[in-house]
Short mmCIF file of C-alpha atoms and ligand atoms in Angstrom, two decimals:
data_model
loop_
_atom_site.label_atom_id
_atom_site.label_comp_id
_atom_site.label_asym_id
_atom_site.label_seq_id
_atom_site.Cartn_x
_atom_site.Cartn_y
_atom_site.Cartn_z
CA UNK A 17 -61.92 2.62 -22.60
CA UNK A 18 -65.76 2.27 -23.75
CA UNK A 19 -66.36 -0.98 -22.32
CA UNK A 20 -66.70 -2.16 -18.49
CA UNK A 21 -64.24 -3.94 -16.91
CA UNK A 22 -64.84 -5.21 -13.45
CA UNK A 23 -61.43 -6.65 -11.23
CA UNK A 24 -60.97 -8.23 -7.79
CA UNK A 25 -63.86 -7.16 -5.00
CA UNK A 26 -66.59 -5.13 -4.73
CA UNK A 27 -69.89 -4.30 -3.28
CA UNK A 28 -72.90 -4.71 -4.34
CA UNK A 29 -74.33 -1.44 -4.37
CA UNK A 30 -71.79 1.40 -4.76
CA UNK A 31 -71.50 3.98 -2.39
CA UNK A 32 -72.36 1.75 0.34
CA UNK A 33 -70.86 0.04 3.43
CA UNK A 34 -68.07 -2.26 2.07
CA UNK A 35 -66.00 -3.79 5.51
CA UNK A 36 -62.43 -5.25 5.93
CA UNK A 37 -62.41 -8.45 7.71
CA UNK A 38 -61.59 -6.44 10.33
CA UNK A 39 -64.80 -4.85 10.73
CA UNK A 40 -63.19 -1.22 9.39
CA UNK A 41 -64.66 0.34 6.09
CA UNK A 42 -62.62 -0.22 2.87
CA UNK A 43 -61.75 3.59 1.12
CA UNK A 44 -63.74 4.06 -1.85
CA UNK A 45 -62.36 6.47 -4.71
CA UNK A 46 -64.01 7.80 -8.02
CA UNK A 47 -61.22 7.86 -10.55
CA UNK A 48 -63.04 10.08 -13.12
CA UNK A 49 -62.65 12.11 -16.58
CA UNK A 50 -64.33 15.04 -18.09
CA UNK A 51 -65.47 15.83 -14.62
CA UNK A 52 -68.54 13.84 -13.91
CA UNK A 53 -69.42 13.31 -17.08
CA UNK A 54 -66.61 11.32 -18.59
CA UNK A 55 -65.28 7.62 -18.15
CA UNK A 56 -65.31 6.71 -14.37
CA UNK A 57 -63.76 3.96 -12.23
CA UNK A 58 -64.74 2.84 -8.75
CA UNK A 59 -61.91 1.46 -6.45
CA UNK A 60 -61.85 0.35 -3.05
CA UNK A 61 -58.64 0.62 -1.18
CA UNK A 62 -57.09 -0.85 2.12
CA UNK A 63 -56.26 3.04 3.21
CA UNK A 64 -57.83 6.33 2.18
CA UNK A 65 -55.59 7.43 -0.99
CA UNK A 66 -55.20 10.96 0.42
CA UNK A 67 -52.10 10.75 2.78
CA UNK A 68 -49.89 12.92 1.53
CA UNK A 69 -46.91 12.93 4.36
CA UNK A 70 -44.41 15.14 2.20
CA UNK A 71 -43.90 17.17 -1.30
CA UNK A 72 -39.77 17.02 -1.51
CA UNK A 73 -39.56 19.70 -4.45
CA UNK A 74 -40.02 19.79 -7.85
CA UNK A 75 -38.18 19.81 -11.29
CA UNK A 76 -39.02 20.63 -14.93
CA UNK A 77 -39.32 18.06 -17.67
CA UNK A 78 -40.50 20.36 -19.72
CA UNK A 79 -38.33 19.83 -23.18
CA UNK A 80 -35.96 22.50 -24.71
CA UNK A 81 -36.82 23.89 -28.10
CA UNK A 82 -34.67 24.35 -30.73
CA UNK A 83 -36.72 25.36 -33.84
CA UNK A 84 -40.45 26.73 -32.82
CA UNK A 85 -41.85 27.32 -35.84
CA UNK A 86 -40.34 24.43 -38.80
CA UNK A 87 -40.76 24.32 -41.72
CA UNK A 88 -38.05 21.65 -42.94
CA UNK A 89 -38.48 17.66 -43.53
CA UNK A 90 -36.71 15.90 -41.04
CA UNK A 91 -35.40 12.13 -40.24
CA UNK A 92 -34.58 11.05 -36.88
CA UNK A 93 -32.42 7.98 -36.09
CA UNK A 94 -33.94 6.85 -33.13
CA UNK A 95 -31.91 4.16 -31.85
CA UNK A 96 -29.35 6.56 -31.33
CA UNK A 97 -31.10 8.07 -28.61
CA UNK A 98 -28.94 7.03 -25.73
CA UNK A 99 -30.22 4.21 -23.22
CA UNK A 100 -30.50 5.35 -19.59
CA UNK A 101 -30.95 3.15 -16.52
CA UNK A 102 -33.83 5.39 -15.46
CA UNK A 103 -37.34 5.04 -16.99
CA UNK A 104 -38.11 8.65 -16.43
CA UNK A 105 -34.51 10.12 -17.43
CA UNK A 106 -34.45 7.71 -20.23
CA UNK A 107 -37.69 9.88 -22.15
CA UNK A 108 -36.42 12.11 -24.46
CA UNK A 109 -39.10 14.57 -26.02
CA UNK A 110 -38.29 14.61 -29.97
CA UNK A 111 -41.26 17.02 -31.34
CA UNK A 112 -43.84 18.93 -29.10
CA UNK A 113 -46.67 21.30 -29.44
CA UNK A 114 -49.23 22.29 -26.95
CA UNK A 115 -51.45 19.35 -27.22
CA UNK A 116 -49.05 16.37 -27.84
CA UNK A 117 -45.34 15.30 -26.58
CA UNK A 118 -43.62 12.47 -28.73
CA UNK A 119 -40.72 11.31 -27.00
CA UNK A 120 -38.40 7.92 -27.38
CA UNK A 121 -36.95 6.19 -24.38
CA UNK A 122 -34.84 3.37 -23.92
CA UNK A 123 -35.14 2.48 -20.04
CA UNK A 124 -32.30 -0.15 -18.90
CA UNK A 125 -33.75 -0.70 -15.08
CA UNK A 126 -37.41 -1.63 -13.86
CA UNK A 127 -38.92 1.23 -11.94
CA UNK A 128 -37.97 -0.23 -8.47
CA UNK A 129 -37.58 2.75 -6.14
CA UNK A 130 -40.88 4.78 -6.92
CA UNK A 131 -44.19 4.93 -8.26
CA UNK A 132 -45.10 7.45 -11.49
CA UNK A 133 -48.07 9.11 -12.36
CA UNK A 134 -48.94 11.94 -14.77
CA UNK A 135 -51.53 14.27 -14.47
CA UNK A 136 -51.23 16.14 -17.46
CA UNK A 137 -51.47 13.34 -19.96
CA UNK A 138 -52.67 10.36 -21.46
CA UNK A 139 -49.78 8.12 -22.30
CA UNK A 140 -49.56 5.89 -25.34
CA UNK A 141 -46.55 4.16 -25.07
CA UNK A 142 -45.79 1.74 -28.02
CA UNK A 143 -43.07 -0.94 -27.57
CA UNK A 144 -40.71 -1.77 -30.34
CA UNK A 145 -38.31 -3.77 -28.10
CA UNK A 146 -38.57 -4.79 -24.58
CA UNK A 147 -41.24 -7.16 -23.18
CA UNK A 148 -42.22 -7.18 -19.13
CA UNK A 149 -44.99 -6.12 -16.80
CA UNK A 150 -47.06 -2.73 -16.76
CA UNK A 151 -47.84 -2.46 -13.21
CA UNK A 152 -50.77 -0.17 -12.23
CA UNK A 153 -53.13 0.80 -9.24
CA UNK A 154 -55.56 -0.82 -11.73
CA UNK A 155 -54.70 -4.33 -12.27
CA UNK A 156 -50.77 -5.19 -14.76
CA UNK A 157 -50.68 -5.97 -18.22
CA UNK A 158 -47.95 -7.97 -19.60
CA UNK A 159 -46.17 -6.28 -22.66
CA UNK A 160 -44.25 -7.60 -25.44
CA UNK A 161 -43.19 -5.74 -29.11
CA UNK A 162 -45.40 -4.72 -30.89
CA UNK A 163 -47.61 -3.54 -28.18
CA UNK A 164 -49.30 -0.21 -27.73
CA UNK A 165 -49.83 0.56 -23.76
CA UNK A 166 -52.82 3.22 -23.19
CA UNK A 167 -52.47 4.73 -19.91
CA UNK A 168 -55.16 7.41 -19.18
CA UNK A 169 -53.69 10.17 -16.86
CA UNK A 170 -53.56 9.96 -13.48
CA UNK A 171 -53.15 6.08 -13.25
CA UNK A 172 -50.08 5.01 -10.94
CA UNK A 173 -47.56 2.90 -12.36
CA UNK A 174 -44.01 0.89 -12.43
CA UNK A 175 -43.18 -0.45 -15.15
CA UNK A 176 -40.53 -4.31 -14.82
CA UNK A 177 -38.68 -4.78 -17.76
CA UNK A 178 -37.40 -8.49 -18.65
CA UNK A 179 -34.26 -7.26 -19.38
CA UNK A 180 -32.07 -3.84 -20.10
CA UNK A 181 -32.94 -3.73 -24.04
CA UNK A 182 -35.77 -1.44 -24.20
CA UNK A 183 -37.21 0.63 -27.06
CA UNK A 184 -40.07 2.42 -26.44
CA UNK A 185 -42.58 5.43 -28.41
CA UNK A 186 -44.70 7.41 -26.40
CA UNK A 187 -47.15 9.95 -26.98
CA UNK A 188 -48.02 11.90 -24.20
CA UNK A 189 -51.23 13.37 -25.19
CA UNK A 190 -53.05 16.53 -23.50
CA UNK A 191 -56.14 15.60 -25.07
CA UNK A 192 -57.77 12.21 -23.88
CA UNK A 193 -57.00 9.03 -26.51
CA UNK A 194 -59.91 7.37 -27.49
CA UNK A 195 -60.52 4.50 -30.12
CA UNK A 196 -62.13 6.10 -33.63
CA UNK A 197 -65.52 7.29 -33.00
CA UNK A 198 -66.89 6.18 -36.64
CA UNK A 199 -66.01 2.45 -35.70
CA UNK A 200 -68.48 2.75 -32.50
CA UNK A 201 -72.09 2.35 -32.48
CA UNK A 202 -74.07 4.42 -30.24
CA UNK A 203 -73.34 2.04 -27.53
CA UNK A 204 -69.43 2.24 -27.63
CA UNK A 205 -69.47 -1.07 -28.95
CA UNK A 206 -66.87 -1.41 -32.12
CA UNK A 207 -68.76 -2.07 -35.19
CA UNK A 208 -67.96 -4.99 -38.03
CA UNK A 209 -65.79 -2.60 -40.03
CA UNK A 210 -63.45 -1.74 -37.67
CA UNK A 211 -59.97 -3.35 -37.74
CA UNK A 212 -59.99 -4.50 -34.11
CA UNK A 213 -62.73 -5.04 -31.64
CA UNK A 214 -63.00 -5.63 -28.14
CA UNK A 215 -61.30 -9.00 -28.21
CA UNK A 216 -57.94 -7.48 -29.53
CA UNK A 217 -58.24 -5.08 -26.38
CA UNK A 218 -56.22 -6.56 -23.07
CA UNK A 219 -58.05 -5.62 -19.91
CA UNK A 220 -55.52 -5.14 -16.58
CA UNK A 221 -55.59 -9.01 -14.97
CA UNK A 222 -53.85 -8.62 -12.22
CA UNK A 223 -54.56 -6.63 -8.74
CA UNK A 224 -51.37 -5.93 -6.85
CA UNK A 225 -53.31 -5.20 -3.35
CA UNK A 226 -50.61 -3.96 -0.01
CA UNK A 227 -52.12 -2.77 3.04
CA UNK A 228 -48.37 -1.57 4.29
CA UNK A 229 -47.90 2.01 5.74
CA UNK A 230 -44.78 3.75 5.36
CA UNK A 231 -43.15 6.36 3.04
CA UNK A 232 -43.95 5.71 -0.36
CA UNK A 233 -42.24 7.83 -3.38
CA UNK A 234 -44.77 9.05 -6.53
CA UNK A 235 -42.93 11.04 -8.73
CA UNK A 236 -45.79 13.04 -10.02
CA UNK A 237 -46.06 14.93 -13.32
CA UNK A 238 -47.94 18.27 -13.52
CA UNK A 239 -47.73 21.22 -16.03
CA UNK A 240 -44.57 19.81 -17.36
CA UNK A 241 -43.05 19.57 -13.31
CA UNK A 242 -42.35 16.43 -11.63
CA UNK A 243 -43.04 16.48 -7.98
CA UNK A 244 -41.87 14.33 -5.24
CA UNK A 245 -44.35 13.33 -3.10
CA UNK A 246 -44.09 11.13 -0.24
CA UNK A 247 -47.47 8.95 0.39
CA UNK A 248 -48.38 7.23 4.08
CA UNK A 249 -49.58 4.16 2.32
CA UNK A 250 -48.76 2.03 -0.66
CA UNK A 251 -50.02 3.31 -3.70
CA UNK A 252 -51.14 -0.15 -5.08
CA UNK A 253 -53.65 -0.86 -2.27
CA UNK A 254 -56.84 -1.55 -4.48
CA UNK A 255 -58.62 -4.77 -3.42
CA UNK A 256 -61.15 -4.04 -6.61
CA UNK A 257 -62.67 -1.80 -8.99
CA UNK A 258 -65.41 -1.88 -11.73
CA UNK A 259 -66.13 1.25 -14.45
CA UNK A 260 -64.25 2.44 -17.82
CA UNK A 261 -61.40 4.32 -17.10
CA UNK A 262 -58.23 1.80 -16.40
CA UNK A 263 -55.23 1.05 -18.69
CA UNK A 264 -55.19 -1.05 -21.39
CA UNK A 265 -53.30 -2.70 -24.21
CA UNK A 266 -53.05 -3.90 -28.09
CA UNK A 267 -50.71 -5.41 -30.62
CA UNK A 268 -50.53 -3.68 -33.51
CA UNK A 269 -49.63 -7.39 -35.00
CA UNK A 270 -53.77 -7.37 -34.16
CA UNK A 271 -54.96 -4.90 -36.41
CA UNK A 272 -56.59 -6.40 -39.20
CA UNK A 273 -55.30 -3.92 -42.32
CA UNK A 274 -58.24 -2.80 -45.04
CA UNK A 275 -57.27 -3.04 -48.46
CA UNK A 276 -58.06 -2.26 -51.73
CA UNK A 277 -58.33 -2.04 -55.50
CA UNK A 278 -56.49 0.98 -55.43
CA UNK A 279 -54.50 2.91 -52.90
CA UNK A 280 -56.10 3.51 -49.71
CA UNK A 281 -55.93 6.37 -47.61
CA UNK A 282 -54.18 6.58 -44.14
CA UNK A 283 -57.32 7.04 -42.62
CA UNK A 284 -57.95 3.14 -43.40
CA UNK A 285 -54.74 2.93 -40.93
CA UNK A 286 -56.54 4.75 -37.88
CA UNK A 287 -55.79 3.12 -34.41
CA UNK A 288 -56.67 5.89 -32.12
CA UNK A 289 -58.09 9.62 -32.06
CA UNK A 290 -58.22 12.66 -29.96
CA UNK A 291 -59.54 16.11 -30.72
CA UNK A 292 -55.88 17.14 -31.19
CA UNK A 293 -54.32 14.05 -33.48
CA UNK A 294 -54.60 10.59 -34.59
CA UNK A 295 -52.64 7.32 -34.30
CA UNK A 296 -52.75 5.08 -37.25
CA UNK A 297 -50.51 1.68 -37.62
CA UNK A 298 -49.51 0.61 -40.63
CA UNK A 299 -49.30 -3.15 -41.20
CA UNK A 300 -48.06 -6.00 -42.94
CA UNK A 301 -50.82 -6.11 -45.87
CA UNK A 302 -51.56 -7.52 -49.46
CA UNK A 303 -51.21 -4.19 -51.81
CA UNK A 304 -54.31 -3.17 -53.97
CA UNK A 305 -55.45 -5.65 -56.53
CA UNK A 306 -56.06 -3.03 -59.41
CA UNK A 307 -54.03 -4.48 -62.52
CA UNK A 308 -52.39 -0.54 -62.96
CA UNK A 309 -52.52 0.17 -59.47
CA UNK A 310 -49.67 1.88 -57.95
CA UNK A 311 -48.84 1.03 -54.59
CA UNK A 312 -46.85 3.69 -53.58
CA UNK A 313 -48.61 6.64 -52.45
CA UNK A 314 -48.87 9.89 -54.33
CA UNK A 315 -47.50 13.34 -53.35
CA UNK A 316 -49.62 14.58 -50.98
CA UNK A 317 -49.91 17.98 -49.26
CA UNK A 318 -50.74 17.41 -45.58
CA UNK A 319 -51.81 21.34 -45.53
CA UNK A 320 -52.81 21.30 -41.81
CA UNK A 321 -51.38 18.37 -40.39
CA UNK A 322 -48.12 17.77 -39.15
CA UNK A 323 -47.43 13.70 -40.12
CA UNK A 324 -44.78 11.97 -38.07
CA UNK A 325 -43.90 8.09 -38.99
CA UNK A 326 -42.10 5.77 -36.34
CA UNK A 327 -40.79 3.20 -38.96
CA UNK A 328 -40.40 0.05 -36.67
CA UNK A 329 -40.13 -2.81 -38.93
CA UNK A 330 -39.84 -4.82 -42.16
CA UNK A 331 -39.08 -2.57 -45.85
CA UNK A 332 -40.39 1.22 -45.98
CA UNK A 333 -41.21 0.72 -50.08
CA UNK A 334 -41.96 4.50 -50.05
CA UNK A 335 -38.33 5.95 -48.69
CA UNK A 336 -35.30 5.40 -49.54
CA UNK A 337 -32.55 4.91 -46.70
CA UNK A 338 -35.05 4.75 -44.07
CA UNK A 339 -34.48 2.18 -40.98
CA UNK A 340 -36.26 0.46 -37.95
CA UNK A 341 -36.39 3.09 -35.64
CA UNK A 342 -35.97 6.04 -37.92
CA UNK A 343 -38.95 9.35 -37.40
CA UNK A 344 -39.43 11.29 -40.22
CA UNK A 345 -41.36 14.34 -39.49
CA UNK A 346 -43.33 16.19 -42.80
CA UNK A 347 -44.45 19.60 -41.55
CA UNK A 348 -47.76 21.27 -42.17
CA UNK A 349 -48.12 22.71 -45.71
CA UNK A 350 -45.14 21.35 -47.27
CA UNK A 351 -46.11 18.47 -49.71
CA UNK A 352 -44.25 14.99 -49.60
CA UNK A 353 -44.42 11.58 -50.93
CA UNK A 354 -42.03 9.02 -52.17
CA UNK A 355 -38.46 9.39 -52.92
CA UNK A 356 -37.54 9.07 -56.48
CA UNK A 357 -37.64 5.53 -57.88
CA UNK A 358 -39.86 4.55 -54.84
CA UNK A 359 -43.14 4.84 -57.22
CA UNK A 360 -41.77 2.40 -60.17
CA UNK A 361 -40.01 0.26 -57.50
CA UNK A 362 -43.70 -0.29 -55.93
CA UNK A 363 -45.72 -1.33 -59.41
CA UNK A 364 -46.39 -5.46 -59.18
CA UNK A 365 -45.41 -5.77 -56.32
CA UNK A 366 -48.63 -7.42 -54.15
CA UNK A 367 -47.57 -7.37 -50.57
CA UNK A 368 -45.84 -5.69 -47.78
CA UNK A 369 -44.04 -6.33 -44.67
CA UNK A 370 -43.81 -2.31 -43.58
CA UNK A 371 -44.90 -1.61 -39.73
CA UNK A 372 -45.08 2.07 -38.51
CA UNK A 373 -46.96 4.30 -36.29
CA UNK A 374 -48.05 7.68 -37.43
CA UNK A 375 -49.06 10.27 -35.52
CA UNK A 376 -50.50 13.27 -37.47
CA UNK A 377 -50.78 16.29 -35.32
CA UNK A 378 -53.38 19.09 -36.12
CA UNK A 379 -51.27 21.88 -34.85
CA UNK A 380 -47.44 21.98 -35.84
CA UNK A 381 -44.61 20.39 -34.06
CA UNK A 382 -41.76 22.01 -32.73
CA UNK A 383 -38.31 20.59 -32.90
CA UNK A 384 -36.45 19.78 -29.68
CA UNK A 385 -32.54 20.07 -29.06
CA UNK A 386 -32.86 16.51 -28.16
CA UNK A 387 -34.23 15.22 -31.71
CA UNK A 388 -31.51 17.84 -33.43
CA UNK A 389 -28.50 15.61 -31.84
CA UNK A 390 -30.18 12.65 -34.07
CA UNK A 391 -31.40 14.75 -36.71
CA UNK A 392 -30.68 14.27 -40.71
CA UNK A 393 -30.12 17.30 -41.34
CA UNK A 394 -30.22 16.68 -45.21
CA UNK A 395 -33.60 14.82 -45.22
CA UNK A 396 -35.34 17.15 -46.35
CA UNK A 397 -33.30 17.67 -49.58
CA UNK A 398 -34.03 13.92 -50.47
CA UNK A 399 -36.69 14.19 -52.95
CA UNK A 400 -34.57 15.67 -55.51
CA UNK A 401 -33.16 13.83 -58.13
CA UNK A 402 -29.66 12.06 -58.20
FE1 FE2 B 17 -47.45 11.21 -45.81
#
């Protein structure tokens, strides 16, 4: 995150004697990207964040391809993914390539019994039902719909649900997530013409700090393993921090949408970036004001992009048949665009209600046996005419 955020206490000068009431030296630790040179945060915790009493063993997560190298359309029904008490058995990895991991989960049960972490991954986790508390070694966030979580790798977390109906669309990302570069100014700062700034961006608010020793469970992703390991001290024993690197959050219902006279592009849509793939949300907006413009979009050819939409509200005007919840996936190379009668359908008409996510990956996506089981396996046939 390209702005500071300072939280609970710290010293004056960094790298210098910071005591405990006590008298005994708090434990500072550099939480740091891109080796030195990246975003950085300083913490200071009640124990040293080293004590490692135990590894238990280890187990893959790694997801189970069924079709490597696709070529076909494809519509997912998401909600049919089945809920599962567990946050971590509830993920389900629905498309994958070497930078990116796009998975749906449904989580019944708060994380009560152990902390996660992964250390392979950003996580962008966006919530289309559920509300609660993020909890993180960082300060929470409260969540709600609508709400995209940004969790850079290697944060510790738990997440508390209000209740068992959760829907949630993560991207676990190899390559860092960042805002879009071309709405920062040299400074970081985001610029007039971006469609959120700083003030749509929810800072962690609240430091969870225990000082209590024991055995403490961190299920611990790595290379596509999660590890069991068994801490001396509680993970969430920060009494502050200050620097860049800490999770954050933002409602999509706070990105401001750019119009205009004529169809825009999705990059008007962009949310996030990596070197890898980009995020874009697509909002409730007023359609272009041309008096022959055509709302709907035109065919278009993504040749080098994979282009994955996570319809999650309101009326899709470009698809037919297409629900809250539903992916589509429109592989590299093969054009798309909307289903027949979707182009008349769209001319007047001067608003929308449509929210999605895209994610449009660079490389192509393979197809798990987990998104086959709620696959349309027809979708791709549906451009044709009746
Ligand atoms: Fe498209």
């Amino acid at each position: 995150m390209p702005f500071y955020h300072k939280l609970g206490k710290i010293p004056h000068k960094r790298h210098t004697v910071f005591k405990k009431p006590d008298g005994s030296l708090y434990s500072e630790q550099l939480f740091g990207t891109i080796g030195f040179d990246g975003m950085s945060s300083n913490s200071y915790h009640e124990h040293r964040p080293t004590q490692v009493k135990e590894i238990r063993g280890s187990y893959s997560v790694k997801p189970k391809v069924a079709t490597a190298n696709n070529i076909k359309s494809y519509r997912f029904r998401g909600f049919q993914v089945i809920p599962h008490p567990d946050y971590l058995e509830s993920r389900k990895v629905m498309l994958t390539n070497s930078d990116v991991d796009i998975i749906l989960a449904s989580p019944q049960q708060s994380t009560d019994d152990y902390f996660y972490k992964n250390t392979d991954a950003d996580e962008l986790i966006f919530i289309h039902k559920g509300s609660g508390k993020l909890r993180t070694h960082l300060g929470n966030l409260d969540f709600k719909y609508g709400d995209y979580l940004l969790i850079p790798r290697g944060v510790i977390y738990k997440f508390d649900f209000d209740d068992e109906n959760n829907r949630l669309f993560i991207v676990e990302s190899r390559r860092p997530i960042y805002t879009p570069k071309r709405y920062r100014n040299y400074f970081g700062q985001l610029l007039e013409h971006s469609p959120f700034c700083e003030r749509d961006l929810r800072q962690p608010y609240e430091l969870e700090t225990n000082d209590e020793k024991g055995d403490f469970l961190i299920k611990v992703k790595k290379q596509g393993e999660i590890f069991d390991m068994i801490y001396a001290t509680h993970p969430f024993d920060v009494v502050g921090y200050d620097g860049y690197n800490y999770p954050y959050a933002f409602s999509i219902h706070d990105f401001e949408p750019i119009t205009g006279r004529i169809h825009q592009p999705p990059p008007v849509h962009q949310t996030f970036e990596t070197d890898a793939f980009v995020v874009c949300s697509f909002c409730p907006r007023k359609y272009d004001y041309h008096p022959e413009s055509i709302p709907a979009p035109y065919n278009h050819s993504n040749i080098d992009s994979d282009e994955v939409l996570y319809y999650v509200d309101g009326d899709f005007m470009s698809r037919n048949d297409i629900e809250a919840g539903h992916i589509s996936l429109h592989p590299a190379g093969i054009p798309h665009g909307p289903h027949p009668g979707a182009v008349e359908r769209s001319i007047g008409q001067t608003e929308t209600e449509e929210l999605a996510v895209m994610v449009d990956t660079f490389k192509p996506l393979m197809v798990t046996e987990e998104a086959m089981k709620i696959a349309d396996d027809t979708y791709h046939k549906s451009w044709l005419d009746h």
